[in-house]
Amino acid sequence: MPKRIDVKGQIIDSGNGWVYDWLGIEYTSPRKVSKALQEANGEPVEVFINSPGGSVHAGSEIYTELRNYTGKVMIKITGIAASAASVIAQAGESEISPTGMFMIHNVMTSASGDYRNVGQTADALRAANDSIINAYVEKTGMGREELQALMDKETYMSPQQAVGYGFVDKIMFSDESPQAVPMQNGILISPEAIEKLRGLIKNPDRNDSDFLMKKNKAAMNLKLLNLKGGKRT
């Protein structure tokens, strides 16, 4: 029986996993996937994806780990494979739920400083787009310009569209499915917020009421941001 690997929640860098664990928020990191692949030890794996995306670098690392795995890899998109998660979905033979979705868009970040800093950030974003397109080209056989145009439009796809473009190999269960409703992408916890949390967590075993109130408030604020539909790839 194939080993199941879940790619759920935000795609994050391994070093930030402790923050999401502390807040009780679902996430996927390269370390989690790498550990699961090591335990599978060459046996077939099924990768279940329902993720709005997240860190480009973490997504790339997970994609590479799956491509490099010696056993059979089957991708199953059960919810949405968006942004960085869409790159992970290119790592093997794939199928999508009749009610699933697929989304690709440009890499996003924020920048500050003078024209040199902003220009360097723009160059880095273009390079990141080119890297992502490499995975899409290999899977779909589409041209780079056509793929870039889809990314420019932030394209949400139904299962039929995802299969039609070649991002996914087939639809689960049946070739018939209802039109999916686009939903907003999620957000990552910002580096600034992580640093604040590092300062807050002096002792993770503390149970005093003030500490617990701060933890609950941090979790509620993050959930509120997600409900507002903030985006960050």
C-alpha positions as YAML, in Angstrom:
chain: A
units: angstrom
residues:
- id: 1
  name: MET
  ca: [0.00, 0.00, 0.00]
- id: 2
  name: PRO
  ca: [1.46, 3.42, -0.96]
- id: 3
  name: LYS
  ca: [2.61, 5.70, 1.85]
- id: 4
  name: ARG
  ca: [0.48, 8.82, 2.20]
- id: 5
  name: ILE
  ca: [2.17, 12.25, 2.34]
- id: 6
  name: ASP
  ca: [-0.02, 15.30, 3.04]
- id: 7
  name: VAL
  ca: [0.78, 18.71, 1.54]
- id: 8
  name: LYS
  ca: [-1.77, 20.78, 3.43]
- id: 9
  name: GLY
  ca: [-1.93, 24.38, 4.64]
- id: 10
  name: GLN
  ca: [0.81, 26.91, 3.96]
- id: 11
  name: ILE
  ca: [4.07, 25.84, 2.32]
- id: 12
  name: ILE
  ca: [6.72, 27.19, 4.68]
- id: 13
  name: ASP
  ca: [10.48, 27.07, 5.26]
- id: 14
  name: SER
  ca: [11.43, 24.29, 7.68]
- id: 15
  name: GLY
  ca: [12.93, 26.71, 10.22]
- id: 16
  name: ASN
  ca: [9.56, 28.40, 10.77]
- id: 17
  name: GLY
  ca: [7.63, 25.22, 11.53]
- id: 18
  name: TRP
  ca: [7.79, 25.78, 15.28]
- id: 19
  name: VAL
  ca: [5.67, 28.97, 14.96]
- id: 20
  name: TYR
  ca: [2.87, 27.14, 13.15]
- id: 21
  name: ASP
  ca: [3.12, 24.24, 15.62]
- id: 22
  name: TRP
  ca: [2.84, 26.69, 18.51]
- id: 23
  name: LEU
  ca: [-0.24, 28.33, 17.01]
- id: 24
  name: GLY
  ca: [-1.77, 25.00, 16.02]
- id: 25
  name: ILE
  ca: [-1.92, 25.95, 12.32]
- id: 26
  name: GLU
  ca: [-1.61, 23.34, 9.57]
- id: 27
  name: TYR
  ca: [1.46, 23.64, 7.32]
- id: 28
  name: THR
  ca: [3.87, 21.72, 5.11]
- id: 29
  name: SER
  ca: [7.65, 22.12, 5.14]
- id: 30
  name: PRO
  ca: [10.50, 20.46, 3.18]
- id: 31
  name: ARG
  ca: [11.65, 18.77, 6.40]
- id: 32
  name: LYS
  ca: [8.26, 17.07, 6.84]
- id: 33
  name: VAL
  ca: [8.18, 15.81, 3.25]
- id: 34
  name: SER
  ca: [11.83, 14.72, 3.29]
- id: 35
  name: LYS
  ca: [11.25, 12.73, 6.50]
- id: 36
  name: ALA
  ca: [8.20, 11.02, 5.01]
- id: 37
  name: LEU
  ca: [10.11, 10.09, 1.86]
- id: 38
  name: GLN
  ca: [12.96, 8.65, 3.89]
- id: 39
  name: GLU
  ca: [10.48, 6.52, 5.83]
- id: 40
  name: ALA
  ca: [8.88, 5.34, 2.56]
- id: 41
  name: ASN
  ca: [12.32, 4.06, 1.55]
- id: 42
  name: GLY
  ca: [11.65, 3.68, -2.18]
- id: 43
  name: GLU
  ca: [8.09, 2.35, -1.83]
- id: 44
  name: PRO
  ca: [5.29, 4.09, -3.81]
- id: 45
  name: VAL
  ca: [3.95, 7.32, -2.27]
- id: 46
  name: GLU
  ca: [0.71, 9.26, -2.76]
- id: 47
  name: VAL
  ca: [0.96, 13.02, -2.20]
- id: 48
  name: PHE
  ca: [-2.38, 14.60, -1.22]
- id: 49
  name: ILE
  ca: [-2.42, 18.33, -1.95]
- id: 50
  name: ASN
  ca: [-4.78, 20.96, -0.56]
- id: 51
  name: SER
  ca: [-2.72, 24.13, -0.18]
- id: 52
  name: PRO
  ca: [-2.95, 27.83, -1.13]
- id: 53
  name: GLY
  ca: [0.84, 27.96, -1.56]
- id: 54
  name: GLY
  ca: [3.49, 29.85, 0.35]
- id: 55
  name: SER
  ca: [7.28, 30.01, 0.15]
- id: 56
  name: VAL
  ca: [8.70, 29.68, -3.36]
- id: 57
  name: HIS
  ca: [11.97, 28.25, -2.03]
- id: 58
  name: ALA
  ca: [10.23, 25.67, 0.17]
- id: 59
  name: GLY
  ca: [7.97, 24.69, -2.72]
- id: 60
  name: SER
  ca: [10.99, 24.25, -4.97]
- id: 61
  name: GLU
  ca: [12.74, 22.08, -2.40]
- id: 62
  name: ILE
  ca: [9.69, 19.83, -1.98]
- id: 63
  name: TYR
  ca: [9.26, 19.58, -5.77]
- id: 64
  name: THR
  ca: [12.91, 18.56, -6.14]
- id: 65
  name: GLU
  ca: [12.71, 16.02, -3.31]
- id: 66
  name: LEU
  ca: [9.71, 14.37, -4.97]
- id: 67
  name: ARG
  ca: [11.32, 14.39, -8.43]
- id: 68
  name: ASN
  ca: [14.47, 12.88, -6.95]
- id: 69
  name: TYR
  ca: [12.61, 10.12, -5.09]
- id: 70
  name: THR
  ca: [13.47, 6.63, -6.36]
- id: 71
  name: GLY
  ca: [9.95, 5.21, -5.93]
- id: 72
  name: LYS
  ca: [6.71, 5.96, -7.76]
- id: 73
  name: VAL
  ca: [5.10, 9.32, -6.91]
- id: 74
  name: MET
  ca: [1.36, 9.88, -7.42]
- id: 75
  name: ILE
  ca: [-0.03, 13.38, -6.88]
- id: 76
  name: LYS
  ca: [-3.66, 13.72, -5.77]
- id: 77
  name: ILE
  ca: [-5.14, 17.25, -5.66]
- id: 78
  name: THR
  ca: [-8.06, 16.95, -3.26]
- id: 79
  name: GLY
  ca: [-8.75, 20.66, -2.72]
- id: 80
  name: ILE
  ca: [-6.64, 23.38, -4.29]
- id: 81
  name: ALA
  ca: [-3.09, 23.38, -5.60]
- id: 82
  name: ALA
  ca: [-2.26, 27.07, -5.82]
- id: 83
  name: SER
  ca: [0.89, 29.13, -6.17]
- id: 84
  name: ALA
  ca: [3.86, 27.20, -4.72]
- id: 85
  name: ALA
  ca: [1.63, 24.14, -4.26]
- id: 86
  name: SER
  ca: [0.97, 24.11, -8.01]
- id: 87
  name: VAL
  ca: [4.72, 23.67, -8.54]
- id: 88
  name: ILE
  ca: [4.76, 20.70, -6.16]
- id: 89
  name: ALA
  ca: [1.86, 19.22, -8.15]
- id: 90
  name: GLN
  ca: [4.13, 19.03, -11.21]
- id: 91
  name: ALA
  ca: [6.45, 16.51, -9.53]
- id: 92
  name: GLY
  ca: [4.76, 13.33, -10.71]
- id: 93
  name: GLU
  ca: [1.79, 11.63, -12.31]
- id: 94
  name: SER
  ca: [-1.27, 13.49, -11.08]
- id: 95
  name: GLU
  ca: [-5.02, 13.56, -10.73]
- id: 96
  name: ILE
  ca: [-7.45, 16.15, -9.38]
- id: 97
  name: SER
  ca: [-10.76, 15.84, -7.57]
- id: 98
  name: PRO
  ca: [-13.85, 16.81, -9.62]
- id: 99
  name: THR
  ca: [-14.31, 19.61, -7.09]
- id: 100
  name: GLY
  ca: [-10.64, 20.62, -6.96]
- id: 101
  name: MET
  ca: [-8.91, 23.73, -8.27]
- id: 102
  name: PHE
  ca: [-5.53, 24.70, -9.70]
- id: 103
  name: MET
  ca: [-4.01, 28.20, -9.69]
- id: 104
  name: ILE
  ca: [-0.81, 29.77, -11.01]
- id: 105
  name: HIS
  ca: [0.40, 33.36, -10.66]
- id: 106
  name: ASN
  ca: [3.52, 35.50, -10.49]
- id: 107
  name: VAL
  ca: [5.84, 35.33, -7.51]
- id: 108
  name: MET
  ca: [5.08, 38.15, -5.07]
- id: 109
  name: THR
  ca: [6.99, 39.96, -2.33]
- id: 110
  name: SER
  ca: [7.45, 43.44, -0.87]
- id: 111
  name: ALA
  ca: [10.36, 45.84, -1.30]
- id: 112
  name: SER
  ca: [11.71, 49.02, 0.25]
- id: 113
  name: GLY
  ca: [14.67, 51.30, -0.36]
- id: 114
  name: ASP
  ca: [15.82, 53.37, -3.32]
- id: 115
  name: TYR
  ca: [15.49, 52.61, -7.04]
- id: 116
  name: ARG
  ca: [18.43, 50.21, -6.90]
- id: 117
  name: ASN
  ca: [16.83, 48.09, -4.19]
- id: 118
  name: VAL
  ca: [13.46, 48.01, -5.95]
- id: 119
  name: GLY
  ca: [15.11, 47.20, -9.27]
- id: 120
  name: GLN
  ca: [17.04, 44.32, -7.73]
- id: 121
  name: THR
  ca: [13.82, 42.97, -6.22]
- id: 122
  name: ALA
  ca: [12.10, 43.13, -9.63]
- id: 123
  name: ASP
  ca: [14.99, 41.21, -11.20]
- id: 124
  name: ALA
  ca: [14.77, 38.58, -8.46]
- id: 125
  name: LEU
  ca: [11.02, 38.19, -9.03]
- id: 126
  name: ARG
  ca: [11.54, 37.70, -12.77]
- id: 127
  name: ALA
  ca: [14.17, 35.06, -12.06]
- id: 128
  name: ALA
  ca: [11.84, 33.31, -9.62]
- id: 129
  name: ASN
  ca: [9.07, 33.31, -12.25]
- id: 130
  name: ASP
  ca: [11.47, 31.77, -14.77]
- id: 131
  name: SER
  ca: [12.37, 29.03, -12.29]
- id: 132
  name: ILE
  ca: [8.72, 28.18, -11.67]
- id: 133
  name: ILE
  ca: [7.99, 28.16, -15.39]
- id: 134
  name: ASN
  ca: [10.66, 25.47, -15.82]
- id: 135
  name: ALA
  ca: [8.48, 23.04, -13.84]
- id: 136
  name: TYR
  ca: [5.34, 23.99, -15.81]
- id: 137
  name: VAL
  ca: [7.10, 23.66, -19.19]
- id: 138
  name: GLU
  ca: [8.38, 20.18, -18.41]
- id: 139
  name: LYS
  ca: [4.95, 18.98, -17.28]
- id: 140
  name: THR
  ca: [2.72, 20.67, -19.87]
- id: 141
  name: GLY
  ca: [4.94, 21.17, -22.91]
- id: 142
  name: MET
  ca: [3.54, 24.71, -23.24]
- id: 143
  name: GLY
  ca: [5.62, 27.69, -24.35]
- id: 144
  name: ARG
  ca: [7.18, 29.99, -21.77]
- id: 145
  name: GLU
  ca: [5.38, 33.09, -23.06]
- id: 146
  name: GLU
  ca: [1.98, 31.39, -22.87]
- id: 147
  name: LEU
  ca: [2.69, 30.23, -19.33]
- id: 148
  name: GLN
  ca: [3.88, 33.70, -18.30]
- id: 149
  name: ALA
  ca: [0.65, 35.17, -19.66]
- id: 150
  name: LEU
  ca: [-1.38, 32.78, -17.50]
- id: 151
  name: MET
  ca: [0.72, 33.72, -14.47]
- id: 152
  name: ASP
  ca: [0.27, 37.43, -15.21]
- id: 153
  name: LYS
  ca: [-3.51, 36.96, -15.08]
- id: 154
  name: GLU
  ca: [-3.41, 34.92, -11.83]
- id: 155
  name: THR
  ca: [-5.28, 32.07, -13.49]
- id: 156
  name: TYR
  ca: [-7.66, 29.86, -11.52]
- id: 157
  name: MET
  ca: [-8.55, 26.63, -13.28]
- id: 158
  name: SER
  ca: [-11.32, 24.08, -12.96]
- id: 159
  name: PRO
  ca: [-10.30, 20.40, -13.08]
- id: 160
  name: GLN
  ca: [-11.14, 20.29, -16.81]
- id: 161
  name: GLN
  ca: [-9.00, 23.35, -17.51]
- id: 162
  name: ALA
  ca: [-6.06, 22.05, -15.46]
- id: 163
  name: VAL
  ca: [-6.15, 18.77, -17.38]
- id: 164
  name: GLY
  ca: [-6.69, 20.57, -20.68]
- id: 165
  name: TYR
  ca: [-3.56, 22.68, -20.22]
- id: 166
  name: GLY
  ca: [-1.59, 19.61, -19.09]
- id: 167
  name: PHE
  ca: [-0.87, 20.71, -15.51]
- id: 168
  name: VAL
  ca: [-2.73, 17.63, -14.27]
- id: 169
  name: ASP
  ca: [-3.00, 14.24, -15.98]
- id: 170
  name: LYS
  ca: [-6.60, 13.28, -15.21]
- id: 171
  name: ILE
  ca: [-9.72, 13.93, -13.12]
- id: 172
  name: MET
  ca: [-10.51, 11.51, -10.30]
- id: 173
  name: PHE
  ca: [-13.53, 9.21, -10.55]
- id: 174
  name: SER
  ca: [-15.08, 10.78, -13.66]
- id: 175
  name: ASP
  ca: [-14.53, 13.19, -16.54]
- id: 176
  name: GLU
  ca: [-17.60, 15.17, -15.44]
- id: 177
  name: SER
  ca: [-17.39, 17.78, -12.70]
- id: 178
  name: PRO
  ca: [-19.09, 21.04, -11.61]
- id: 179
  name: GLN
  ca: [-17.41, 24.42, -12.13]
- id: 180
  name: ALA
  ca: [-15.32, 25.29, -9.09]
- id: 181
  name: VAL
  ca: [-15.63, 28.69, -7.40]
- id: 182
  name: PRO
  ca: [-12.37, 30.71, -7.15]
- id: 183
  name: MET
  ca: [-11.19, 31.43, -3.60]
- id: 184
  name: GLN
  ca: [-8.52, 33.76, -2.33]
- id: 185
  name: ASN
  ca: [-4.99, 32.56, -1.73]
- id: 186
  name: GLY
  ca: [-3.66, 32.43, 1.84]
- id: 187
  name: ILE
  ca: [-0.82, 34.32, 3.50]
- id: 188
  name: LEU
  ca: [2.32, 33.37, 5.33]
- id: 189
  name: ILE
  ca: [3.24, 34.59, 8.78]
- id: 190
  name: SER
  ca: [5.59, 37.49, 8.06]
- id: 191
  name: PRO
  ca: [9.25, 37.39, 9.13]
- id: 192
  name: GLU
  ca: [8.53, 40.39, 11.39]
- id: 193
  name: ALA
  ca: [5.71, 38.52, 13.14]
- id: 194
  name: ILE
  ca: [7.93, 35.48, 13.60]
- id: 195
  name: GLU
  ca: [10.60, 37.61, 15.28]
- id: 196
  name: LYS
  ca: [7.99, 39.10, 17.60]
- id: 197
  name: LEU
  ca: [6.82, 35.61, 18.50]
- id: 198
  name: ARG
  ca: [10.41, 34.56, 19.18]
- id: 199
  name: GLY
  ca: [10.58, 37.37, 21.74]
- id: 200
  name: LEU
  ca: [7.23, 36.41, 23.23]
- id: 201
  name: ILE
  ca: [8.01, 32.74, 23.72]
- id: 202
  name: LYS
  ca: [10.53, 32.87, 26.54]
- id: 203
  name: ASN
  ca: [9.47, 29.50, 27.86]
- id: 204
  name: PRO
  ca: [7.15, 27.29, 25.74]
- id: 205
  name: ASP
  ca: [6.02, 25.39, 28.87]
- id: 206
  name: ARG
  ca: [4.54, 28.43, 30.56]
- id: 207
  name: ASN
  ca: [0.83, 28.21, 31.41]
- id: 208
  name: ASP
  ca: [0.15, 31.58, 33.06]
- id: 209
  name: SER
  ca: [-2.98, 33.39, 31.86]
- id: 210
  name: ASP
  ca: [-1.14, 36.38, 30.35]
- id: 211
  name: PHE
  ca: [0.99, 34.12, 28.17]
- id: 212
  name: LEU
  ca: [-2.02, 32.09, 27.02]
- id: 213
  name: MET
  ca: [-3.98, 35.25, 26.22]
- id: 214
  name: LYS
  ca: [-1.15, 36.52, 24.01]
- id: 215
  name: LYS
  ca: [-0.95, 33.16, 22.23]
- id: 216
  name: ASN
  ca: [-4.70, 33.10, 21.58]
- id: 217
  name: LYS
  ca: [-4.63, 36.69, 20.36]
- id: 218
  name: ALA
  ca: [-1.81, 35.91, 17.92]
- id: 219
  name: ALA
  ca: [-3.73, 32.92, 16.54]
- id: 220
  name: MET
  ca: [-6.94, 34.97, 16.15]
- id: 221
  name: ASN
  ca: [-5.10, 37.77, 14.34]
- id: 222
  name: LEU
  ca: [-3.60, 35.32, 11.86]
- id: 223
  name: LYS
  ca: [-6.98, 33.69, 11.20]
- id: 224
  name: LEU
  ca: [-8.51, 37.15, 10.66]
- id: 225
  name: LEU
  ca: [-5.85, 37.98, 8.07]
- id: 226
  name: ASN
  ca: [-6.61, 34.76, 6.21]
- id: 227
  name: LEU
  ca: [-10.35, 35.50, 6.26]
- id: 228
  name: LYS
  ca: [-9.63, 38.89, 4.70]
- id: 229
  name: GLY
  ca: [-7.97, 37.10, 1.80]
- id: 230
  name: GLY
  ca: [-4.45, 38.48, 2.01]
- id: 231
  name: LYS
  ca: [-2.02, 37.09, -0.56]
- id: 232
  name: ARG
  ca: [1.61, 36.22, -0.47]
- id: 233
  name: THR
  ca: [3.42, 33.61, -2.53]
...
